[in-house]
Amino acid sequence: MAKRWYDDACGTAQALERLGERWALLVVRELLFGARRFSDLRAGLPGLSANVLTQRLEGLEAAGVVRRRVIEGRRPVQVYELTAWGLEIEPILRALNRWVAGAVALEAGRPYSAASLMLALRGAFSAELARGFVAVIGFTLPLDRFVARVDIHGIAIRRDDSDRVDLMIEGDPATIAAVVFDGRPLADAVAESRVRYTGSRALAERFVRLFPVAARAADTAVTG
Amino acid sequence: MAKRWYDDACGTAQALERLGERWALLVVRELLFGARRFSDLRAGLPGLSANVLTQRLEGLEAAGVVRRRVIEGRRPVQVYELTAWGLEIEPILRALNRWVAGAVALEAGRPYSAASLMLALRGAFSAELARGFVAVIGFTLPLDRFVARVDIHGIAIRRDDSDRVDLMIEGDPATIAAVVFDGRPLADAVAESRVRYTGSRALAERFVRLFPVAARAADTAVTG
């Protein structure tokens, strides 16, 4: 059941009635890489109050985007996950990200979640630059671990604790983003102990260059 | 200058701070096919008050998405148009439309603007189905005229008064949408005088079938 915000029948209006509530799309972003507990969502969205998060989850559930599930066990755990239809929101998030990428710099000091980094990696990945590159890369982030598999099919990323990787990158998401998207030298981030990696240096240096962000022409630059 | 709604640095949040205000993306939609006067925008968005429209235009201008321009003449006219960066919002609108298409029916009785129809045609066009189809199709809508050119490069649509077309379709956007996207028989719409066309019937029947909307599996259907 969607609210009727707009007296307008077009698809854009109908989609926004389901996803346009403030924070709703960021909640979806946090769920893109699999089911999360309420406390996981809170950790990924530190700017959002528990109250508003509850409302958003209820709204997204009513819209058919999110469902609740209980993982049985000695202590059953309730998690939230995207429905099949909810998973199809990723192209919308990618389109939003692509639109700001290059025009708007990542603002230092604002929280940047693990899911944000993984979504951005998936979106900016260049199959062209990755030609011939086949490797499994692990990410050890403060709250979460992911594995990215790069091969001829592209990049596949999932939440995964595996240590069986060719390269393990450890650091906070914002610093890794600065290296990958803003051209901060990997060696600098390592020298300042903001990032560590295990694996070959050549592999690491190549991997962080697979995600070009188009520099934007001056006339489209934004002041904000 | 964007508001800081989110304490979150990811691209999604940054894009939403620029485009996430209620109605903002629908204002962008109305501008996709060229500059519009304030009164044109009001006509395309009957659910929106003049006050809120003014605020949205100011916000989009501050964000670098919209600019004002004066068309000189005996009676100078002020128009609003998208910047180069603003034009790049179309993929976001398409992603939103694609997401709801099929899952959510067009709600009868809600306003459906000319720009909504043209955006939806552009988004749903199937190059596969249009193989070998080359034609210029005019649309005479209650407030606006458009021309769509279909050829090997795809479909190009612009606001245009030209009568030099192979097929002219006349009607209201919602009825045309019902024929093109919801499978309402063209002949029925014509019999009820809701749609008229001049040109060959075979051409008209073929054209309205170039825009398939994927039917969605039952498990992803939405109740709202």
PDB file of C-alpha atoms in Angstrom, chain A residues 3-182:
ATOM      1  CA  LYS A   3       0.778   6.685   0.123  1.00  0.00           C
ATOM      2  CA  ARG A   4      -0.694   9.020  -2.453  1.00  0.00           C
ATOM      3  CA  TRP A   5       1.699  11.929  -2.328  1.00  0.00           C
ATOM      4  CA  TYR A   6       1.251  12.960  -5.888  1.00  0.00           C
ATOM      5  CA  ASP A   7      -1.839  13.554  -7.882  1.00  0.00           C
ATOM      6  CA  ASP A   8       0.023  12.124 -10.849  1.00  0.00           C
ATOM      7  CA  ALA A   9      -0.193   8.709 -12.484  1.00  0.00           C
ATOM      8  CA  CYS A  10       3.249   8.450 -14.030  1.00  0.00           C
ATOM      9  CA  GLY A  11       5.708   5.756 -13.078  1.00  0.00           C
ATOM     10  CA  THR A  12       8.102   8.216 -11.504  1.00  0.00           C
ATOM     11  CA  ALA A  13       5.404   9.418  -9.106  1.00  0.00           C
ATOM     12  CA  GLN A  14       4.321   5.873  -8.313  1.00  0.00           C
ATOM     13  CA  ALA A  15       7.892   4.806  -7.594  1.00  0.00           C
ATOM     14  CA  LEU A  16       8.517   7.843  -5.405  1.00  0.00           C
ATOM     15  CA  GLU A  17       5.385   7.118  -3.387  1.00  0.00           C
ATOM     16  CA  ARG A  18       6.998   3.812  -2.488  1.00  0.00           C
ATOM     17  CA  LEU A  19      10.637   4.903  -2.122  1.00  0.00           C
ATOM     18  CA  GLY A  20      10.629   8.654  -1.702  1.00  0.00           C
ATOM     19  CA  GLU A  21      10.310   8.927   2.084  1.00  0.00           C
ATOM     20  CA  ARG A  22      13.486  10.407   3.501  1.00  0.00           C
ATOM     21  CA  TRP A  23      16.065   7.656   4.293  1.00  0.00           C
ATOM     22  CA  ALA A  24      14.008   4.915   2.591  1.00  0.00           C
ATOM     23  CA  LEU A  25      16.465   4.386  -0.256  1.00  0.00           C
ATOM     24  CA  LEU A  26      19.389   4.373   2.159  1.00  0.00           C
ATOM     25  CA  VAL A  27      17.698   1.609   4.149  1.00  0.00           C
ATOM     26  CA  VAL A  28      17.372  -0.313   0.876  1.00  0.00           C
ATOM     27  CA  ARG A  29      21.063   0.294   0.212  1.00  0.00           C
ATOM     28  CA  GLU A  30      21.990  -1.286   3.545  1.00  0.00           C
ATOM     29  CA  LEU A  31      19.977  -4.388   2.644  1.00  0.00           C
ATOM     30  CA  LEU A  32      21.445  -4.836  -0.847  1.00  0.00           C
ATOM     31  CA  PHE A  33      24.075  -7.326   0.267  1.00  0.00           C
ATOM     32  CA  GLY A  34      21.775  -9.534   2.315  1.00  0.00           C
ATOM     33  CA  ALA A  35      19.592  -9.728   5.412  1.00  0.00           C
ATOM     34  CA  ARG A  36      20.395  -7.439   8.342  1.00  0.00           C
ATOM     35  CA  ARG A  37      19.284  -7.158  11.911  1.00  0.00           C
ATOM     36  CA  PHE A  38      17.806  -3.923  13.187  1.00  0.00           C
ATOM     37  CA  SER A  39      21.061  -3.214  15.027  1.00  0.00           C
ATOM     38  CA  ASP A  40      23.098  -3.782  11.826  1.00  0.00           C
ATOM     39  CA  LEU A  41      20.939  -1.235  10.038  1.00  0.00           C
ATOM     40  CA  ARG A  42      21.431   1.224  12.887  1.00  0.00           C
ATOM     41  CA  ALA A  43      25.195   0.777  12.631  1.00  0.00           C
ATOM     42  CA  GLY A  44      25.157   1.421   8.874  1.00  0.00           C
ATOM     43  CA  LEU A  45      22.939   4.489   9.215  1.00  0.00           C
ATOM     44  CA  PRO A  46      24.212   6.323  12.300  1.00  0.00           C
ATOM     45  CA  GLY A  47      22.374   9.516  11.306  1.00  0.00           C
ATOM     46  CA  LEU A  48      18.980   7.820  11.517  1.00  0.00           C
ATOM     47  CA  SER A  49      17.022   7.435  14.762  1.00  0.00           C
ATOM     48  CA  ALA A  50      15.604   4.070  15.832  1.00  0.00           C
ATOM     49  CA  ASN A  51      12.103   5.517  15.561  1.00  0.00           C
ATOM     50  CA  VAL A  52      12.450   6.684  11.998  1.00  0.00           C
ATOM     51  CA  LEU A  53      14.182   3.455  11.005  1.00  0.00           C
ATOM     52  CA  THR A  54      11.202   1.514  12.387  1.00  0.00           C
ATOM     53  CA  GLN A  55       8.801   3.667  10.380  1.00  0.00           C
ATOM     54  CA  ARG A  56      10.806   3.266   7.201  1.00  0.00           C
ATOM     55  CA  LEU A  57      10.996  -0.497   7.564  1.00  0.00           C
ATOM     56  CA  GLU A  58       7.232  -0.634   8.101  1.00  0.00           C
ATOM     57  CA  GLY A  59       6.654   1.542   5.041  1.00  0.00           C
ATOM     58  CA  LEU A  60       8.971  -0.525   2.872  1.00  0.00           C
ATOM     59  CA  GLU A  61       7.343  -3.713   4.124  1.00  0.00           C
ATOM     60  CA  ALA A  62       3.870  -2.365   3.286  1.00  0.00           C
ATOM     61  CA  ALA A  63       5.144  -1.401  -0.175  1.00  0.00           C
ATOM     62  CA  GLY A  64       6.347  -4.944  -0.842  1.00  0.00           C
ATOM     63  CA  VAL A  65      10.027  -3.995  -0.871  1.00  0.00           C
ATOM     64  CA  VAL A  66      11.236  -5.414   2.462  1.00  0.00           C
ATOM     65  CA  ARG A  67      10.175  -8.474   4.419  1.00  0.00           C
ATOM     66  CA  ARG A  68      10.917  -9.659   7.913  1.00  0.00           C
ATOM     67  CA  ARG A  69      12.257 -13.111   8.568  1.00  0.00           C
ATOM     68  CA  VAL A  70      13.198 -14.947  11.722  1.00  0.00           C
ATOM     69  CA  ILE A  71      16.397 -16.979  11.670  1.00  0.00           C
ATOM     70  CA  GLU A  72      15.643 -19.913  13.937  1.00  0.00           C
ATOM     71  CA  GLY A  73      18.143 -21.078  16.481  1.00  0.00           C
ATOM     72  CA  ARG A  74      18.690 -21.229  20.210  1.00  0.00           C
ATOM     73  CA  ARG A  75      18.178 -17.477  20.206  1.00  0.00           C
ATOM     74  CA  PRO A  76      15.964 -16.673  17.202  1.00  0.00           C
ATOM     75  CA  VAL A  77      17.033 -13.520  15.421  1.00  0.00           C
ATOM     76  CA  GLN A  78      14.748 -11.261  13.444  1.00  0.00           C
ATOM     77  CA  VAL A  79      16.236  -9.891  10.248  1.00  0.00           C
ATOM     78  CA  TYR A  80      15.052  -7.669   7.428  1.00  0.00           C
ATOM     79  CA  GLU A  81      15.706  -8.462   3.805  1.00  0.00           C
ATOM     80  CA  LEU A  82      14.747  -7.209   0.375  1.00  0.00           C
ATOM     81  CA  THR A  83      12.050  -9.005  -1.584  1.00  0.00           C
ATOM     82  CA  ALA A  84      12.779  -9.969  -5.197  1.00  0.00           C
ATOM     83  CA  TRP A  85      11.152  -6.701  -6.181  1.00  0.00           C
ATOM     84  CA  GLY A  86      13.181  -4.808  -3.599  1.00  0.00           C
ATOM     85  CA  LEU A  87      16.419  -6.191  -5.051  1.00  0.00           C
ATOM     86  CA  GLU A  88      15.423  -4.602  -8.347  1.00  0.00           C
ATOM     87  CA  ILE A  89      15.884  -1.173  -6.751  1.00  0.00           C
ATOM     88  CA  GLU A  90      19.649  -1.425  -7.228  1.00  0.00           C
ATOM     89  CA  PRO A  91      19.563   0.187 -10.709  1.00  0.00           C
ATOM     90  CA  ILE A  92      17.830   3.212  -9.184  1.00  0.00           C
ATOM     91  CA  LEU A  93      20.582   3.562  -6.571  1.00  0.00           C
ATOM     92  CA  ARG A  94      23.217   3.134  -9.261  1.00  0.00           C
ATOM     93  CA  ALA A  95      21.615   5.812 -11.418  1.00  0.00           C
ATOM     94  CA  LEU A  96      21.574   8.212  -8.456  1.00  0.00           C
ATOM     95  CA  ASN A  97      25.213   7.451  -7.675  1.00  0.00           C
ATOM     96  CA  ARG A  98      26.311   7.787 -11.268  1.00  0.00           C
ATOM     97  CA  TRP A  99      24.607  11.151 -11.461  1.00  0.00           C
ATOM     98  CA  VAL A 100      26.511  12.654  -8.552  1.00  0.00           C
ATOM     99  CA  ALA A 101      29.805  10.851  -9.143  1.00  0.00           C
ATOM    100  CA  GLY A 102      32.403  13.271 -10.347  1.00  0.00           C
ATOM    101  CA  ALA A 103      30.142  16.297  -9.879  1.00  0.00           C
ATOM    102  CA  VAL A 104      30.107  16.095  -6.130  1.00  0.00           C
ATOM    103  CA  ALA A 105      33.078  15.111  -4.028  1.00  0.00           C
ATOM    104  CA  LEU A 106      32.690  12.660  -1.204  1.00  0.00           C
ATOM    105  CA  GLU A 107      32.364  14.827   1.860  1.00  0.00           C
ATOM    106  CA  ALA A 108      34.969  13.960   4.429  1.00  0.00           C
ATOM    107  CA  GLY A 109      33.706  13.453   7.933  1.00  0.00           C
ATOM    108  CA  ARG A 110      30.240  12.187   7.045  1.00  0.00           C
ATOM    109  CA  PRO A 111      29.541   8.532   7.782  1.00  0.00           C
ATOM    110  CA  TYR A 112      30.109   6.229   4.846  1.00  0.00           C
ATOM    111  CA  SER A 113      28.812   2.720   5.309  1.00  0.00           C
ATOM    112  CA  ALA A 114      30.219  -0.585   4.146  1.00  0.00           C
ATOM    113  CA  ALA A 115      27.183  -1.054   1.873  1.00  0.00           C
ATOM    114  CA  SER A 116      27.812   2.392   0.357  1.00  0.00           C
ATOM    115  CA  LEU A 117      31.349   1.372  -0.539  1.00  0.00           C
ATOM    116  CA  MET A 118      30.309  -1.971  -2.004  1.00  0.00           C
ATOM    117  CA  LEU A 119      27.497  -0.405  -4.034  1.00  0.00           C
ATOM    118  CA  ALA A 120      29.900   2.236  -5.344  1.00  0.00           C
ATOM    119  CA  LEU A 121      32.492  -0.397  -6.290  1.00  0.00           C
ATOM    120  CA  ARG A 122      29.880  -2.394  -8.161  1.00  0.00           C
ATOM    121  CA  GLY A 123      28.671   0.727  -9.950  1.00  0.00           C
ATOM    122  CA  ALA A 124      32.047   2.170 -10.953  1.00  0.00           C
ATOM    123  CA  PHE A 125      33.705  -1.100 -11.964  1.00  0.00           C
ATOM    124  CA  SER A 126      35.185  -0.939 -15.469  1.00  0.00           C
ATOM    125  CA  ALA A 127      35.165  -4.231 -17.355  1.00  0.00           C
ATOM    126  CA  GLU A 128      37.410  -2.503 -19.892  1.00  0.00           C
ATOM    127  CA  LEU A 129      40.106  -1.707 -17.322  1.00  0.00           C
ATOM    128  CA  ALA A 130      39.722  -5.108 -15.706  1.00  0.00           C
ATOM    129  CA  ARG A 131      40.437  -7.044 -18.888  1.00  0.00           C
ATOM    130  CA  GLY A 132      42.578 -10.040 -17.960  1.00  0.00           C
ATOM    131  CA  PHE A 133      42.241  -9.375 -14.249  1.00  0.00           C
ATOM    132  CA  VAL A 134      40.993 -12.385 -12.303  1.00  0.00           C
ATOM    133  CA  ALA A 135      41.193 -12.293  -8.521  1.00  0.00           C
ATOM    134  CA  VAL A 136      39.258 -12.665  -5.304  1.00  0.00           C
ATOM    135  CA  ILE A 137      39.541  -9.641  -3.040  1.00  0.00           C
ATOM    136  CA  GLY A 138      38.482  -9.578   0.579  1.00  0.00           C
ATOM    137  CA  PHE A 139      37.501  -6.497   2.541  1.00  0.00           C
ATOM    138  CA  THR A 140      37.822  -6.373   6.290  1.00  0.00           C
ATOM    139  CA  LEU A 141      35.854  -3.332   7.361  1.00  0.00           C
ATOM    140  CA  PRO A 142      35.235  -2.243  10.946  1.00  0.00           C
ATOM    141  CA  LEU A 143      31.813  -3.917  11.185  1.00  0.00           C
ATOM    142  CA  ASP A 144      31.649  -6.207   8.224  1.00  0.00           C
ATOM    143  CA  ARG A 145      33.519  -8.421   5.789  1.00  0.00           C
ATOM    144  CA  PHE A 146      32.917  -8.747   2.068  1.00  0.00           C
ATOM    145  CA  VAL A 147      34.411 -10.680  -0.792  1.00  0.00           C
ATOM    146  CA  ALA A 148      34.608  -9.349  -4.348  1.00  0.00           C
ATOM    147  CA  ARG A 149      35.224 -11.773  -7.176  1.00  0.00           C
ATOM    148  CA  VAL A 150      36.538 -10.182 -10.348  1.00  0.00           C
ATOM    149  CA  ASP A 151      36.625 -12.234 -13.509  1.00  0.00           C
ATOM    150  CA  ILE A 152      35.515 -12.176 -17.111  1.00  0.00           C
ATOM    151  CA  HIS A 153      31.879 -11.813 -15.974  1.00  0.00           C
ATOM    152  CA  GLY A 154      32.526  -8.596 -14.060  1.00  0.00           C
ATOM    153  CA  ILE A 155      32.553  -8.032 -10.338  1.00  0.00           C
ATOM    154  CA  ALA A 156      30.410  -9.985  -7.884  1.00  0.00           C
ATOM    155  CA  ILE A 157      30.339  -8.818  -4.281  1.00  0.00           C
ATOM    156  CA  ARG A 158      28.822 -10.501  -1.286  1.00  0.00           C
ATOM    157  CA  ARG A 159      29.054 -10.374   2.476  1.00  0.00           C
ATOM    158  CA  ASP A 160      31.473 -13.169   3.295  1.00  0.00           C
ATOM    159  CA  ASP A 161      33.960 -13.977   6.052  1.00  0.00           C
ATOM    160  CA  SER A 162      36.212 -16.072   3.847  1.00  0.00           C
ATOM    161  CA  ASP A 163      39.971 -15.677   4.135  1.00  0.00           C
ATOM    162  CA  ARG A 164      40.576 -17.563   0.901  1.00  0.00           C
ATOM    163  CA  VAL A 165      41.348 -14.455  -1.087  1.00  0.00           C
ATOM    164  CA  ASP A 166      44.204 -13.262  -3.283  1.00  0.00           C
ATOM    165  CA  LEU A 167      44.192  -9.863  -1.645  1.00  0.00           C
ATOM    166  CA  MET A 168      42.718  -8.721   1.664  1.00  0.00           C
ATOM    167  CA  ILE A 169      42.134  -5.006   2.123  1.00  0.00           C
ATOM    168  CA  GLU A 170      41.531  -3.752   5.616  1.00  0.00           C
ATOM    169  CA  GLY A 171      40.437  -0.256   6.533  1.00  0.00           C
ATOM    170  CA  ASP A 172      37.452   2.006   6.957  1.00  0.00           C
ATOM    171  CA  PRO A 173      35.079   2.446   4.011  1.00  0.00           C
ATOM    172  CA  ALA A 174      35.709   6.189   3.581  1.00  0.00           C
ATOM    173  CA  THR A 175      39.482   5.783   3.303  1.00  0.00           C
ATOM    174  CA  ILE A 176      39.161   2.914   0.855  1.00  0.00           C
ATOM    175  CA  ALA A 177      36.746   5.072  -1.169  1.00  0.00           C
ATOM    176  CA  ALA A 178      39.255   7.938  -1.187  1.00  0.00           C
ATOM    177  CA  VAL A 179      41.877   5.607  -2.647  1.00  0.00           C
ATOM    178  CA  VAL A 180      39.599   3.971  -5.204  1.00  0.00           C
ATOM    179  CA  PHE A 181      37.473   6.921  -6.325  1.00  0.00           C
ATOM    180  CA  ASP A 182      39.398  10.082  -5.494  1.00  0.00           C
TER     181      ASP A 182
END
